[in-house]
Tab-separated table of C-alpha atoms in Angstrom:
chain	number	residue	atom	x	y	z
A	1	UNK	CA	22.569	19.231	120.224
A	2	UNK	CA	20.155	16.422	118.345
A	3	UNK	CA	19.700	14.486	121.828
A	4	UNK	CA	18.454	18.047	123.505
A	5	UNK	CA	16.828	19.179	120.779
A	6	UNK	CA	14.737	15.453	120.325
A	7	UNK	CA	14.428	15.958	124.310
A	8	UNK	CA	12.871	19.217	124.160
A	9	UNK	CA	10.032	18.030	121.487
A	10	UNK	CA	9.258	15.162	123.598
A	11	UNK	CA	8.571	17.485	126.543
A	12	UNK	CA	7.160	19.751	124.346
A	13	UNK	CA	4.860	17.251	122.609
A	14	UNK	CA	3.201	15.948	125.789
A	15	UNK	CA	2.300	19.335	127.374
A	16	UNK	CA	0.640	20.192	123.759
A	17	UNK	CA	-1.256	16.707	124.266
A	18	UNK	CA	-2.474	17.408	127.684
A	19	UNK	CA	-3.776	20.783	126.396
A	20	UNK	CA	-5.584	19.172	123.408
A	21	UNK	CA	-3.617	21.957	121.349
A	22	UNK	CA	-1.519	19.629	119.429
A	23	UNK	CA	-2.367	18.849	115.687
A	24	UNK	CA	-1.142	21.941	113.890
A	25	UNK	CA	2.192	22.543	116.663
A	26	UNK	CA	2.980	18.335	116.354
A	27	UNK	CA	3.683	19.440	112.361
A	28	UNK	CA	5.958	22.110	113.094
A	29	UNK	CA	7.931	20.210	115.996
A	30	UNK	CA	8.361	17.007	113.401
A	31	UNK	CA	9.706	19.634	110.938
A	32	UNK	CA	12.203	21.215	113.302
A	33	UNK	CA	13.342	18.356	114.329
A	34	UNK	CA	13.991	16.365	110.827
A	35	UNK	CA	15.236	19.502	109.322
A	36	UNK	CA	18.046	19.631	112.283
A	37	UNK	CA	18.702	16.243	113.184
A	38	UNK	CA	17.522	14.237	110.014
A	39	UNK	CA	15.047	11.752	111.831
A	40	UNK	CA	11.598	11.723	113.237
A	41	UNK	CA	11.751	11.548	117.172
A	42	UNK	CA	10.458	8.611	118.500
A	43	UNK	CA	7.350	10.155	120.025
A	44	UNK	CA	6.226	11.021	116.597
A	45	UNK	CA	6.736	7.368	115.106
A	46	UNK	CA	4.776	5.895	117.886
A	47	UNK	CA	2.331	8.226	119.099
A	48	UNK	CA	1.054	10.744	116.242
A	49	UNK	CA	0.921	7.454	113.347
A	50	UNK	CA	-1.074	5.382	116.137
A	51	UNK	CA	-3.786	8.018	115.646
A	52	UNK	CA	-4.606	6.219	112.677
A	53	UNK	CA	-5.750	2.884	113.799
A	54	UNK	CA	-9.193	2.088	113.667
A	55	UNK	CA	-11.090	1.462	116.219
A	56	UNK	CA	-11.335	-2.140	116.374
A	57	UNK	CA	-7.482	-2.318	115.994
A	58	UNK	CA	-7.378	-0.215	119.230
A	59	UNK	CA	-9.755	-2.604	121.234
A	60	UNK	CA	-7.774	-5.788	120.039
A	61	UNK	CA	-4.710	-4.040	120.874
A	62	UNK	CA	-6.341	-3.298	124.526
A	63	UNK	CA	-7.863	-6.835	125.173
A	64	UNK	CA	-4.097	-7.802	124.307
A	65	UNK	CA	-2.470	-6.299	126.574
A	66	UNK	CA	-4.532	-5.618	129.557
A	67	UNK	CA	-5.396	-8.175	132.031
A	68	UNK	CA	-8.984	-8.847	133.220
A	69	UNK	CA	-9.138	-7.743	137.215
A	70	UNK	CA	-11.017	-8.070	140.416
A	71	UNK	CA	-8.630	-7.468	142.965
A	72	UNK	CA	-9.729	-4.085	143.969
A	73	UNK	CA	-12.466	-2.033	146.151
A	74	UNK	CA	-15.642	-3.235	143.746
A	75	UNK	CA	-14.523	-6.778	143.032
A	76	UNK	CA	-18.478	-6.655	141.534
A	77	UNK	CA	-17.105	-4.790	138.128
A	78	UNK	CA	-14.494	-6.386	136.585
A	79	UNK	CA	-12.075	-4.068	134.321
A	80	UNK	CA	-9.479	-4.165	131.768
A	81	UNK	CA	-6.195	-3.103	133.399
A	82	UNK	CA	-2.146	-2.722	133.678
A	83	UNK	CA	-0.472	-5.265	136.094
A	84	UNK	CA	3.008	-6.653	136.411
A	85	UNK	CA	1.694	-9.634	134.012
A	86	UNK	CA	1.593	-6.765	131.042
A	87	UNK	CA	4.138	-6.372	128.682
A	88	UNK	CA	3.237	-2.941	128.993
A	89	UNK	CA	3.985	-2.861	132.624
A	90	UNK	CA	7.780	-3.176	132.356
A	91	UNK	CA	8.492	-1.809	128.587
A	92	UNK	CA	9.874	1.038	128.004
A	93	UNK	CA	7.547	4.268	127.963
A	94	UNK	CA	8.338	5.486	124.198
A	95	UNK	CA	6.932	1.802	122.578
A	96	UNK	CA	3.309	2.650	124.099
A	97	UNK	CA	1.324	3.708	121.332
A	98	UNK	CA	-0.804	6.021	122.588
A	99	UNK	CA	-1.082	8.807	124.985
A	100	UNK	CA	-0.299	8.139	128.811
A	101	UNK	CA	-2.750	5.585	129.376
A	102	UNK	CA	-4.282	6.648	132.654
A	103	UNK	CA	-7.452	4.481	132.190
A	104	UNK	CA	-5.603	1.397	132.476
A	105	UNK	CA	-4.954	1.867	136.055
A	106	UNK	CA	-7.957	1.893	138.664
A	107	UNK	CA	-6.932	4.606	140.818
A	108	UNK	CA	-7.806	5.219	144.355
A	109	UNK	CA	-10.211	7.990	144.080
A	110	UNK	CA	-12.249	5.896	141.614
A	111	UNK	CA	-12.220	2.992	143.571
A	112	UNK	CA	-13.659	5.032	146.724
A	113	UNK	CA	-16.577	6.362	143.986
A	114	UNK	CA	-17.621	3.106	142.590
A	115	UNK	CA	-18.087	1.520	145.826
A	116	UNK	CA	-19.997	4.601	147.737
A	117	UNK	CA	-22.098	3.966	144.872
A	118	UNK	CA	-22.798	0.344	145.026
A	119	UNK	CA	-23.665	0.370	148.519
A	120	UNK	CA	-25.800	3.258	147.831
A	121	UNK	CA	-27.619	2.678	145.055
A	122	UNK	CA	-30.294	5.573	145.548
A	123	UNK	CA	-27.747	8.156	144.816
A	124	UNK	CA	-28.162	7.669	141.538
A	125	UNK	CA	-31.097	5.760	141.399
A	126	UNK	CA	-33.382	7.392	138.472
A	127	UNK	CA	-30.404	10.538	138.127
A	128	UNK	CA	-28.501	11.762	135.233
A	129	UNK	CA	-25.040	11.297	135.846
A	130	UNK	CA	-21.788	12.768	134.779
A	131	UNK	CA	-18.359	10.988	135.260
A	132	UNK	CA	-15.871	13.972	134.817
A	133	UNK	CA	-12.351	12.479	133.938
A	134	UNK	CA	-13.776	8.627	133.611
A	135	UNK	CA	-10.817	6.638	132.793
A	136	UNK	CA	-11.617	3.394	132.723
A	137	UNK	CA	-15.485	3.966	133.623
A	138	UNK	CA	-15.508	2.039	136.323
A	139	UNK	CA	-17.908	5.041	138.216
A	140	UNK	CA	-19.751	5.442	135.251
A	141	UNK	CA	-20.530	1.827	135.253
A	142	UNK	CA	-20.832	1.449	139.159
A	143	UNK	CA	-23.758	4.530	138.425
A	144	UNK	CA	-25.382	2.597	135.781
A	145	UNK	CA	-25.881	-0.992	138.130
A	146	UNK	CA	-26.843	1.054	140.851
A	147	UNK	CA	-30.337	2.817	138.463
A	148	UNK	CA	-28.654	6.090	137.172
A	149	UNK	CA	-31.756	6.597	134.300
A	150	UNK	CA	-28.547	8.838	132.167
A	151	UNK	CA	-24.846	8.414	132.313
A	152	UNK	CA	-22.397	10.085	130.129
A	153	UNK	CA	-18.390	9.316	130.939
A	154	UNK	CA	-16.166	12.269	129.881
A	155	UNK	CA	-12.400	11.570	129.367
A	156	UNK	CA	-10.384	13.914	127.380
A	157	UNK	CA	-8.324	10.650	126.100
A	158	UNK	CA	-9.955	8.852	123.111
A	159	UNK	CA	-8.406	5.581	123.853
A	160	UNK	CA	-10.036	5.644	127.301
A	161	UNK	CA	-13.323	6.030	125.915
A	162	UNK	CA	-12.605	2.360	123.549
A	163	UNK	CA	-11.442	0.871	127.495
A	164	UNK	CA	-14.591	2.029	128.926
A	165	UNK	CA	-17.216	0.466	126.147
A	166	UNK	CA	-15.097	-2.709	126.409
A	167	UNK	CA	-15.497	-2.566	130.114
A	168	UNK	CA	-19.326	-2.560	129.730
A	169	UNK	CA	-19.427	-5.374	127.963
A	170	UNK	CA	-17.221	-7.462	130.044
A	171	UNK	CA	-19.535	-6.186	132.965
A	172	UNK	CA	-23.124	-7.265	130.711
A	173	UNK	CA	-23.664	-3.388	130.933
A	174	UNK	CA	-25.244	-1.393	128.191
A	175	UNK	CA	-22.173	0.929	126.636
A	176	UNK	CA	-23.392	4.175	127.602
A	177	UNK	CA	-21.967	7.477	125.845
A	178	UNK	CA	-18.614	8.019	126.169
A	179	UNK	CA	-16.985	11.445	124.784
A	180	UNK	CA	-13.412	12.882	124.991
A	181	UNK	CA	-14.681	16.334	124.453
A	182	UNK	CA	-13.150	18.858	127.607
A	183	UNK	CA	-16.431	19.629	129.143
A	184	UNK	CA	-14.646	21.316	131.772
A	185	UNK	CA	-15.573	25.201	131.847
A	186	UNK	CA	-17.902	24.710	129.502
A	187	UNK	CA	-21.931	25.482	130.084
A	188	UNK	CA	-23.285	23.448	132.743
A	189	UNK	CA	-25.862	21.152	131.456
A	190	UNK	CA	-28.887	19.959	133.986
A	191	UNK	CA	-26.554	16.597	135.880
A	192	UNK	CA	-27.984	15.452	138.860
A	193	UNK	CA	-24.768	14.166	139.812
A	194	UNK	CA	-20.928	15.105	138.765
A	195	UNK	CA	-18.272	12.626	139.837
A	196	UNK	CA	-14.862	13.151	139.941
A	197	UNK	CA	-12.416	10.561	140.936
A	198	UNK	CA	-8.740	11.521	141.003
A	199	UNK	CA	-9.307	14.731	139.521
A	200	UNK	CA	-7.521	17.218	142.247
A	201	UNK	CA	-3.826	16.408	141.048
A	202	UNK	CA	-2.593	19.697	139.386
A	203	UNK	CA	-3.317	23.068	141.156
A	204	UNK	CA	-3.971	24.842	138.440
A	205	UNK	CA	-6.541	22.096	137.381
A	206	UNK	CA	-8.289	22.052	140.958
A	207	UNK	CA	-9.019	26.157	140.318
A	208	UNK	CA	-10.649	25.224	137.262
A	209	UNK	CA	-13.184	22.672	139.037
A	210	UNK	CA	-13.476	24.433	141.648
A	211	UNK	CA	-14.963	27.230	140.006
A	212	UNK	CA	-16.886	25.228	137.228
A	213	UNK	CA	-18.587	23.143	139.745
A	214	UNK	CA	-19.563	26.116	141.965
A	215	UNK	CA	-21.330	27.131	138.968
A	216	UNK	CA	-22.715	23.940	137.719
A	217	UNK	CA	-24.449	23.661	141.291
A	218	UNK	CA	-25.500	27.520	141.534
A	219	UNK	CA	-27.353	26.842	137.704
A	220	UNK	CA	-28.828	23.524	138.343
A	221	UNK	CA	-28.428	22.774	141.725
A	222	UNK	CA	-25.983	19.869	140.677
A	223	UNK	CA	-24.927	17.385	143.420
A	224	UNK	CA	-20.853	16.379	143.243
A	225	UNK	CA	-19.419	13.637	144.432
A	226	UNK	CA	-15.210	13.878	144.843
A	227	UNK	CA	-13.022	10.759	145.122
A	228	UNK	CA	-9.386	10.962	146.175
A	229	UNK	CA	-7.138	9.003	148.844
A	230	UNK	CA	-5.613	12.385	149.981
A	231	UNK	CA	-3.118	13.551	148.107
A	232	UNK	CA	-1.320	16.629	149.109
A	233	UNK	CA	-3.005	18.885	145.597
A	234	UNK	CA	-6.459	18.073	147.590
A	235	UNK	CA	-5.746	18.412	151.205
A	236	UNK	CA	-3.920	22.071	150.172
A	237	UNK	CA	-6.675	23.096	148.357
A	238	UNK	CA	-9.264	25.382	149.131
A	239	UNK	CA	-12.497	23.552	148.646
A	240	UNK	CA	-10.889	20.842	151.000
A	241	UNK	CA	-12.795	23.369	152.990
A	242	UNK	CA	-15.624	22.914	151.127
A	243	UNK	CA	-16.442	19.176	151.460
A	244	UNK	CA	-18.446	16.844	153.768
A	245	UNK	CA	-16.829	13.506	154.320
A	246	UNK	CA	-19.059	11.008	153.255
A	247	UNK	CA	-17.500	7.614	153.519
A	248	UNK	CA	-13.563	6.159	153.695
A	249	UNK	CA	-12.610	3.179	152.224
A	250	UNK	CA	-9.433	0.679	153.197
A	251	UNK	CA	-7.232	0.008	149.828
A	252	UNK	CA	-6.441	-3.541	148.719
A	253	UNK	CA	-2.847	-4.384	149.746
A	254	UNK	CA	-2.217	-4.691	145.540
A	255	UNK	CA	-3.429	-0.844	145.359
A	256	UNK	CA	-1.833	0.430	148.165
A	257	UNK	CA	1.667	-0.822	146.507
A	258	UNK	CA	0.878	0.563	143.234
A	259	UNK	CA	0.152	3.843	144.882
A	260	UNK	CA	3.034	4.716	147.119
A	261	UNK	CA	1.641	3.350	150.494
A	262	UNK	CA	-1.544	5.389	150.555
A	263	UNK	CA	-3.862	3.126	152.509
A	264	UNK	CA	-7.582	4.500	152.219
A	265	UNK	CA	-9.135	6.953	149.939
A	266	UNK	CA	-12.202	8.881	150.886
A	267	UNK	CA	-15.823	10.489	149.018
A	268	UNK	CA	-16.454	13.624	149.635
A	269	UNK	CA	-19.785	16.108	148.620
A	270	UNK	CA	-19.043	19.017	147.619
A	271	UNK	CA	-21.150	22.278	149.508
A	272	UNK	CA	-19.895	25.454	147.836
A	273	UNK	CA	-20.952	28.332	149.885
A	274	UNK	CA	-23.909	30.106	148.739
């Protein structure tokens, strides 16, 4: 009954995170669970007390255990990131301190964005620019080397937005704003440029965007920017009918192994109909 019970929070505990709904429910699913099975689930000793590090405590405990990498589709921007040399990499989930930590993995979509970027520096040449789910900021910085005169990274995970200012500075970049705010639905501000990297993985989170970024471009004419090697949430969706193929990049043999065998990913702009 204790086992199921500790079960249930855990599952319980990370769809609360994900919905950013979690302080006051976290209390009440720590008190269920002591008053039934007389301990604190493990997701609570690790994950709700690491809330209280400072912030210096969180970038030592990144630079720790992260390694410094190249080996990827920008080799230009180095980044903080998991790899079989992490302890990380191989321990088991419940001793990570923090939320999933999706910014210490370069993923596929991302990698596509940086580099359209790079070799086309007058996209964002002079433009305000908004990385929409940033994770480790590699866009964001790939926007900032290539002129971007404003660049704001948006990641809904705190911790990510420590990895990104520590990837500036390993890249001699400026740190830029970072904020872990959901701007998603909210009132389109005047972006030249939205980019969104690895964003289309949920259904019900692909509705969302799609209909936020129809009316970020309808209000400020907006341009987006999509990054993704293909999965099967994008190629399903509806506003796969919606993009214009810009560019397709070939994925390092490392990334295609840490991603299942997917073997390019692709940048697409997004042209809502009117």
């Amino acid at each position: 009954m204790c086992n199921l019970l500790l079960l249930c929070v855990e599952i319980t505990w990370y769809r609360l995170v994900k919905s950013e709904l979690h302080s006051l429910a976290a209390k009440n699913l720590k008190a269920l669970a002591v008053s039934v099975c007389g301990r604190i689930p493990t997701v609570f000793r690790y994950r709700c007390e690491s809330t209280l590090s400072s912030e210096d405590k969180i970038k030592k405990f990144i630079i720790e255990n992260t390694e410094v990498v190249g080996d990827h589709t920008t080799p230009e921007i180095r980044l903080r990131l998991f790899t079989p040399n992490c302890r990380f990499w191989y321990a088991r989930p419940e001793l990570w301190p923090f939320s999933d930590p999706y910014w210490a993995i370069y993923w596929p979509g991302g990698q596509a964005l940086a580099r359209y970027l790079l070799d086309n520096p007058g996209v964002t040449k002079d433009k305000k620019v908004l990385d929409l789910g940033s994770g480790c900021g590699a866009s964001s910085i790939a926007a900032r080397l290539s002129g971007a005169s404003q660049v704001l990274a948006n990641d809904i995970d705190p911790v990510a937005t420590i990895a990104t200012t520590l990837n500036c500075e390993l890249n001699g970049v400026k740190p830029f704003p970072v904020v872990s705010k959901n701007l998603i639905g909210t009132k389109p501000e005047n972006w030249d440029l939205i980019l969104l990297g690895d964003m289309f993985y949920e259904e019900q989170l692909a509705d969302i965007l799609h209909s936020w970024l129809r009316e970020c471009i309808r209000t400020h004419r907006t341009q987006v920017l999509i990054g993704d090697p293909g999965r099967a949430q994008f190629e399903g969706h509806t506003i796969r009918k919606r993009l214009q193929k810009l560019a397709e990049y070939q994925l390092p043999d490392s990334v295609r192994e840490q991603n299942y065998g997917l073997t390019a990913s692709t940048v697409w702009r997004y042209e809502p109909l009117a």
